[in-house]
Amino acid sequence: MTLLKIARMGHPVLRRPAPAVADPRDPDVARLVADMVETMADADGIGLAAPQVHVGRRVIVFRVPAERAEADEPEPPAGLTALVNPEIEPLDDEIALGLEGCLSIPGLRGIVPRHARIRYRGTTPEGAAVEREAEGLHARVVQHEIDHLDGILFLDRMPDLTTLVFESEVHHLLDEMEDEDEAGDGAEDGEGGRR
Ligand code: NI
């Protein structure tokens, strides 16, 4: 396995919509997923999308830490999920605000509105179909990663840029928002994730 270089905001690969993968069981996909998992772990992230490692393909990986889910949420799936050609649909109209970060936008966090409850589908690199419902942090991570496949960064979703802050200043925001969820592909450092 190989640690991959993570593209940072400004690199055009992050802004290009990624084409679908023709064959999810292609060994190249399995290799990419293994490298993405290693790269995400090395960067203390909870999610990573292929364009973030300079690969324009519809592939995401994520691992939602159970201890970060809200008490009233269903448990997120245990362990790691890798999805090829993932798709998403909101389950209702509810929008939740939560803190996000991104491995491609190091050091910054912001409050982003996301669908509170979603259904998502995709194929594993082994060729198995996955269909799940998600809410809370789990739903937020999936939406953030799929956005990367469409060239969208969390900043694009922020209605209020006064909530864009450095990680070291996040506690000022948290004092104000208390019970909102935190997420992103980022660090599992208790300050919200980076994806
Ligand atoms: Ni991200």
mmCIF file of C-alpha atoms and ligand atoms in Angstrom:
data_model
loop_
_atom_site.group_PDB
_atom_site.id
_atom_site.type_symbol
_atom_site.label_atom_id
_atom_site.label_comp_id
_atom_site.label_asym_id
_atom_site.label_seq_id
_atom_site.Cartn_x
_atom_site.Cartn_y
_atom_site.Cartn_z
ATOM 1 C CA MET A 1 0.000 0.000 0.000
ATOM 2 C CA THR A 2 1.041 3.541 -0.640
ATOM 3 C CA LEU A 3 0.380 6.843 1.043
ATOM 4 C CA LEU A 4 -1.141 9.134 -1.566
ATOM 5 C CA LYS A 5 -0.690 12.863 -1.867
ATOM 6 C CA ILE A 6 -3.816 14.773 -0.843
ATOM 7 C CA ALA A 7 -4.924 17.550 -3.203
ATOM 8 C CA ARG A 8 -5.493 20.885 -1.509
ATOM 9 C CA MET A 9 -8.112 23.472 -2.392
ATOM 10 C CA GLY A 10 -6.980 25.272 -5.511
ATOM 11 C CA HIS A 11 -5.929 22.136 -7.344
ATOM 12 C CA PRO A 12 -8.314 21.735 -10.293
ATOM 13 C CA VAL A 13 -8.807 17.998 -9.666
ATOM 14 C CA LEU A 14 -11.035 18.947 -6.723
ATOM 15 C CA ARG A 15 -13.339 20.908 -9.028
ATOM 16 C CA ARG A 16 -13.785 18.357 -11.810
ATOM 17 C CA PRO A 17 -16.838 16.093 -11.668
ATOM 18 C CA ALA A 18 -15.554 12.508 -11.536
ATOM 19 C CA PRO A 19 -16.810 9.949 -14.062
ATOM 20 C CA ALA A 20 -18.370 6.674 -12.919
ATOM 21 C CA VAL A 21 -16.270 3.537 -12.571
ATOM 22 C CA ALA A 22 -17.149 1.046 -15.318
ATOM 23 C CA ASP A 23 -16.287 -2.079 -13.312
ATOM 24 C CA PRO A 24 -16.245 -1.728 -9.505
ATOM 25 C CA ARG A 25 -14.387 -5.068 -9.253
ATOM 26 C CA ASP A 26 -11.496 -3.852 -11.385
ATOM 27 C CA PRO A 27 -8.309 -4.680 -9.390
ATOM 28 C CA ASP A 28 -7.195 -1.076 -9.933
ATOM 29 C CA VAL A 29 -10.185 0.010 -7.833
ATOM 30 C CA ALA A 30 -9.263 -2.370 -4.995
ATOM 31 C CA ARG A 31 -5.715 -1.020 -5.065
ATOM 32 C CA LEU A 32 -6.963 2.579 -5.049
ATOM 33 C CA VAL A 33 -9.283 1.843 -2.107
ATOM 34 C CA ALA A 34 -6.474 0.212 -0.098
ATOM 35 C CA ASP A 35 -4.256 3.248 -0.682
ATOM 36 C CA MET A 36 -7.083 5.666 0.152
ATOM 37 C CA VAL A 37 -7.782 3.840 3.419
ATOM 38 C CA GLU A 38 -4.129 4.057 4.407
ATOM 39 C CA THR A 39 -3.933 7.720 3.393
ATOM 40 C CA MET A 40 -7.103 8.592 5.322
ATOM 41 C CA ALA A 41 -5.850 6.851 8.465
ATOM 42 C CA ASP A 42 -2.463 8.557 8.202
ATOM 43 C CA ALA A 43 -4.178 11.946 7.950
ATOM 44 C CA ASP A 44 -6.560 11.183 10.852
ATOM 45 C CA GLY A 45 -9.530 11.576 8.545
ATOM 46 C CA ILE A 46 -12.953 9.956 8.734
ATOM 47 C CA GLY A 47 -13.654 10.096 5.001
ATOM 48 C CA LEU A 48 -11.833 10.483 1.709
ATOM 49 C CA ALA A 49 -12.928 10.745 -1.928
ATOM 50 C CA ALA A 50 -10.804 9.678 -4.917
ATOM 51 C CA PRO A 51 -10.471 13.212 -6.396
ATOM 52 C CA GLN A 52 -8.785 14.222 -3.122
ATOM 53 C CA VAL A 53 -5.932 11.870 -4.055
ATOM 54 C CA HIS A 54 -5.833 13.115 -7.660
ATOM 55 C CA VAL A 55 -7.903 10.257 -9.062
ATOM 56 C CA GLY A 56 -10.968 11.356 -11.019
ATOM 57 C CA ARG A 57 -13.179 8.353 -10.266
ATOM 58 C CA ARG A 58 -16.387 7.909 -8.262
ATOM 59 C CA VAL A 59 -14.890 6.134 -5.235
ATOM 60 C CA ILE A 60 -15.208 7.086 -1.557
ATOM 61 C CA VAL A 61 -14.090 5.588 1.742
ATOM 62 C CA PHE A 62 -15.235 6.510 5.237
ATOM 63 C CA ARG A 63 -15.190 5.308 8.805
ATOM 64 C CA VAL A 64 -17.673 6.930 11.176
ATOM 65 C CA PRO A 65 -16.501 6.728 14.776
ATOM 66 C CA ALA A 66 -19.395 5.338 16.856
ATOM 67 C CA GLU A 67 -18.436 7.519 19.817
ATOM 68 C CA ARG A 68 -19.046 10.617 17.735
ATOM 69 C CA ALA A 69 -22.650 9.747 16.881
ATOM 70 C CA GLU A 70 -25.359 11.458 18.888
ATOM 71 C CA ALA A 71 -27.016 9.332 21.572
ATOM 72 C CA ASP A 72 -30.379 9.409 19.790
ATOM 73 C CA GLU A 73 -28.964 8.329 16.429
ATOM 74 C CA PRO A 74 -28.752 4.788 15.092
ATOM 75 C CA GLU A 75 -25.229 3.375 15.365
ATOM 76 C CA PRO A 76 -23.163 4.110 12.275
ATOM 77 C CA PRO A 77 -21.865 1.058 10.389
ATOM 78 C CA ALA A 78 -18.902 -0.511 12.190
ATOM 79 C CA GLY A 79 -15.516 -0.301 10.537
ATOM 80 C CA LEU A 80 -14.715 0.974 7.147
ATOM 81 C CA THR A 81 -17.013 1.474 4.162
ATOM 82 C CA ALA A 82 -15.678 1.730 0.601
ATOM 83 C CA LEU A 83 -18.181 2.593 -2.104
ATOM 84 C CA VAL A 84 -17.884 2.764 -5.859
ATOM 85 C CA ASN A 85 -20.368 4.929 -7.800
ATOM 86 C CA PRO A 86 -22.294 5.993 -4.667
ATOM 87 C CA GLU A 87 -25.663 7.711 -4.974
ATOM 88 C CA ILE A 88 -27.732 9.522 -2.442
ATOM 89 C CA GLU A 89 -31.320 10.557 -1.865
ATOM 90 C CA PRO A 90 -32.730 12.626 0.993
ATOM 91 C CA LEU A 91 -35.401 10.856 3.070
ATOM 92 C CA ASP A 92 -37.230 14.054 4.036
ATOM 93 C CA ASP A 93 -36.891 17.829 3.965
ATOM 94 C CA GLU A 94 -35.118 18.257 7.287
ATOM 95 C CA ILE A 95 -31.797 20.109 7.152
ATOM 96 C CA ALA A 96 -29.229 19.834 9.954
ATOM 97 C CA LEU A 97 -26.394 22.250 10.645
ATOM 98 C CA GLY A 98 -23.053 20.778 11.634
ATOM 99 C CA LEU A 99 -19.375 21.531 11.768
ATOM 100 C CA GLU A 100 -17.211 20.165 8.959
ATOM 101 C CA GLY A 101 -13.597 20.091 7.984
ATOM 102 C CA CYS A 102 -11.824 18.668 4.955
ATOM 103 C CA LEU A 103 -8.431 17.082 4.391
ATOM 104 C CA SER A 104 -8.185 19.243 1.255
ATOM 105 C CA ILE A 105 -8.792 22.422 3.281
ATOM 106 C CA PRO A 106 -6.455 21.844 6.216
ATOM 107 C CA GLY A 107 -6.856 23.929 9.319
ATOM 108 C CA LEU A 108 -10.331 25.288 8.667
ATOM 109 C CA ARG A 109 -13.779 24.311 9.891
ATOM 110 C CA GLY A 110 -17.191 25.637 9.030
ATOM 111 C CA ILE A 111 -20.873 25.101 9.701
ATOM 112 C CA VAL A 112 -22.608 23.387 6.794
ATOM 113 C CA PRO A 113 -26.289 22.557 6.236
ATOM 114 C CA ARG A 114 -26.911 18.943 5.144
ATOM 115 C CA HIS A 115 -29.889 16.653 4.750
ATOM 116 C CA ALA A 116 -30.573 15.200 8.185
ATOM 117 C CA ARG A 117 -31.606 11.780 6.856
ATOM 118 C CA ILE A 118 -30.565 10.109 3.626
ATOM 119 C CA ARG A 119 -30.543 6.802 1.812
ATOM 120 C CA TYR A 120 -27.408 5.923 -0.097
ATOM 121 C CA ARG A 121 -26.430 3.164 -2.472
ATOM 122 C CA GLY A 122 -23.222 1.996 -4.025
ATOM 123 C CA THR A 123 -21.105 -1.022 -4.847
ATOM 124 C CA THR A 124 -18.182 -2.340 -2.828
ATOM 125 C CA PRO A 125 -14.860 -3.138 -4.527
ATOM 126 C CA GLU A 126 -15.881 -6.798 -4.024
ATOM 127 C CA GLY A 127 -18.949 -6.176 -6.175
ATOM 128 C CA ALA A 128 -21.560 -6.270 -3.392
ATOM 129 C CA ALA A 129 -24.481 -3.849 -3.537
ATOM 130 C CA VAL A 130 -24.858 -1.599 -0.489
ATOM 131 C CA GLU A 131 -28.026 0.268 0.436
ATOM 132 C CA ARG A 132 -28.297 2.047 3.786
ATOM 133 C CA GLU A 133 -30.186 4.762 5.557
ATOM 134 C CA ALA A 134 -28.151 7.259 7.529
ATOM 135 C CA GLU A 135 -28.591 10.232 9.799
ATOM 136 C CA GLY A 136 -26.442 12.523 11.893
ATOM 137 C CA LEU A 137 -22.683 12.357 11.417
ATOM 138 C CA HIS A 138 -22.973 9.261 9.221
ATOM 139 C CA ALA A 139 -25.293 11.105 6.790
ATOM 140 C CA ARG A 140 -23.075 14.189 6.893
ATOM 141 C CA VAL A 141 -19.882 12.287 6.042
ATOM 142 C CA VAL A 142 -21.516 10.524 3.089
ATOM 143 C CA GLN A 143 -22.904 13.790 1.699
ATOM 144 C CA HIS A 144 -19.523 15.512 2.091
ATOM 145 C CA GLU A 145 -17.677 12.712 0.276
ATOM 146 C CA ILE A 146 -20.176 12.431 -2.580
ATOM 147 C CA ASP A 147 -19.930 16.210 -3.033
ATOM 148 C CA HIS A 148 -16.207 15.702 -3.731
ATOM 149 C CA LEU A 149 -17.168 13.432 -6.648
ATOM 150 C CA ASP A 150 -19.109 16.333 -8.124
ATOM 151 C CA GLY A 151 -16.351 18.917 -7.615
ATOM 152 C CA ILE A 152 -18.082 20.508 -4.614
ATOM 153 C CA LEU A 153 -16.281 21.555 -1.422
ATOM 154 C CA PHE A 154 -17.943 22.202 1.932
ATOM 155 C CA LEU A 155 -17.209 25.910 1.618
ATOM 156 C CA ASP A 156 -19.546 26.023 -1.391
ATOM 157 C CA ARG A 157 -22.390 24.836 0.864
ATOM 158 C CA MET A 158 -21.843 27.381 3.626
ATOM 159 C CA PRO A 159 -24.587 30.013 3.810
ATOM 160 C CA ASP A 160 -22.692 32.017 6.428
ATOM 161 C CA LEU A 161 -18.934 32.466 6.026
ATOM 162 C CA THR A 162 -18.696 34.042 9.478
ATOM 163 C CA THR A 163 -18.763 30.427 10.724
ATOM 164 C CA LEU A 164 -15.581 29.609 8.765
ATOM 165 C CA VAL A 165 -12.915 29.400 11.460
ATOM 166 C CA PHE A 166 -9.496 27.945 12.228
ATOM 167 C CA GLU A 167 -9.515 24.667 14.162
ATOM 168 C CA SER A 168 -7.948 26.337 17.168
ATOM 169 C CA GLU A 169 -10.912 28.732 17.357
ATOM 170 C CA VAL A 170 -13.659 26.118 16.926
ATOM 171 C CA HIS A 171 -14.547 26.196 20.609
ATOM 172 C CA HIS A 172 -15.959 29.707 20.132
ATOM 173 C CA LEU A 173 -18.442 28.296 17.622
ATOM 174 C CA LEU A 174 -19.208 25.225 19.710
ATOM 175 C CA ASP A 175 -20.059 27.430 22.664
ATOM 176 C CA GLU A 176 -22.760 28.924 20.461
ATOM 177 C CA MET A 177 -24.072 25.769 18.806
ATOM 178 C CA GLU A 178 -23.783 23.232 21.641
ATOM 179 C CA ASP A 179 -25.975 20.412 20.343
ATOM 180 C CA GLU A 180 -25.286 20.419 16.605
ATOM 181 C CA ASP A 181 -23.304 17.577 15.134
ATOM 182 C CA GLU A 182 -19.748 17.820 13.938
ATOM 183 C CA ALA A 183 -18.244 16.101 10.954
ATOM 184 C CA GLY A 184 -16.011 16.276 7.928
ATOM 185 C CA ASP A 185 -13.185 14.180 6.571
ATOM 186 C CA GLY A 186 -10.879 15.408 9.155
ATOM 187 C CA ALA A 187 -9.210 14.457 12.310
ATOM 188 C CA GLU A 188 -10.688 12.278 14.981
ATOM 189 C CA ASP A 189 -9.427 14.736 17.511
ATOM 190 C CA GLY A 190 -12.707 15.539 19.135
ATOM 191 C CA GLU A 191 -13.024 18.824 17.266
ATOM 192 C CA GLY A 192 -15.067 17.403 14.433
ATOM 193 C CA GLY A 193 -13.860 15.441 11.459
ATOM 194 C CA ARG A 194 -12.070 16.311 8.301
ATOM 195 C CA ARG A 195 -13.038 14.569 5.109
HETATM 196 NI NI NI B 1 -13.444 16.762 2.179
#
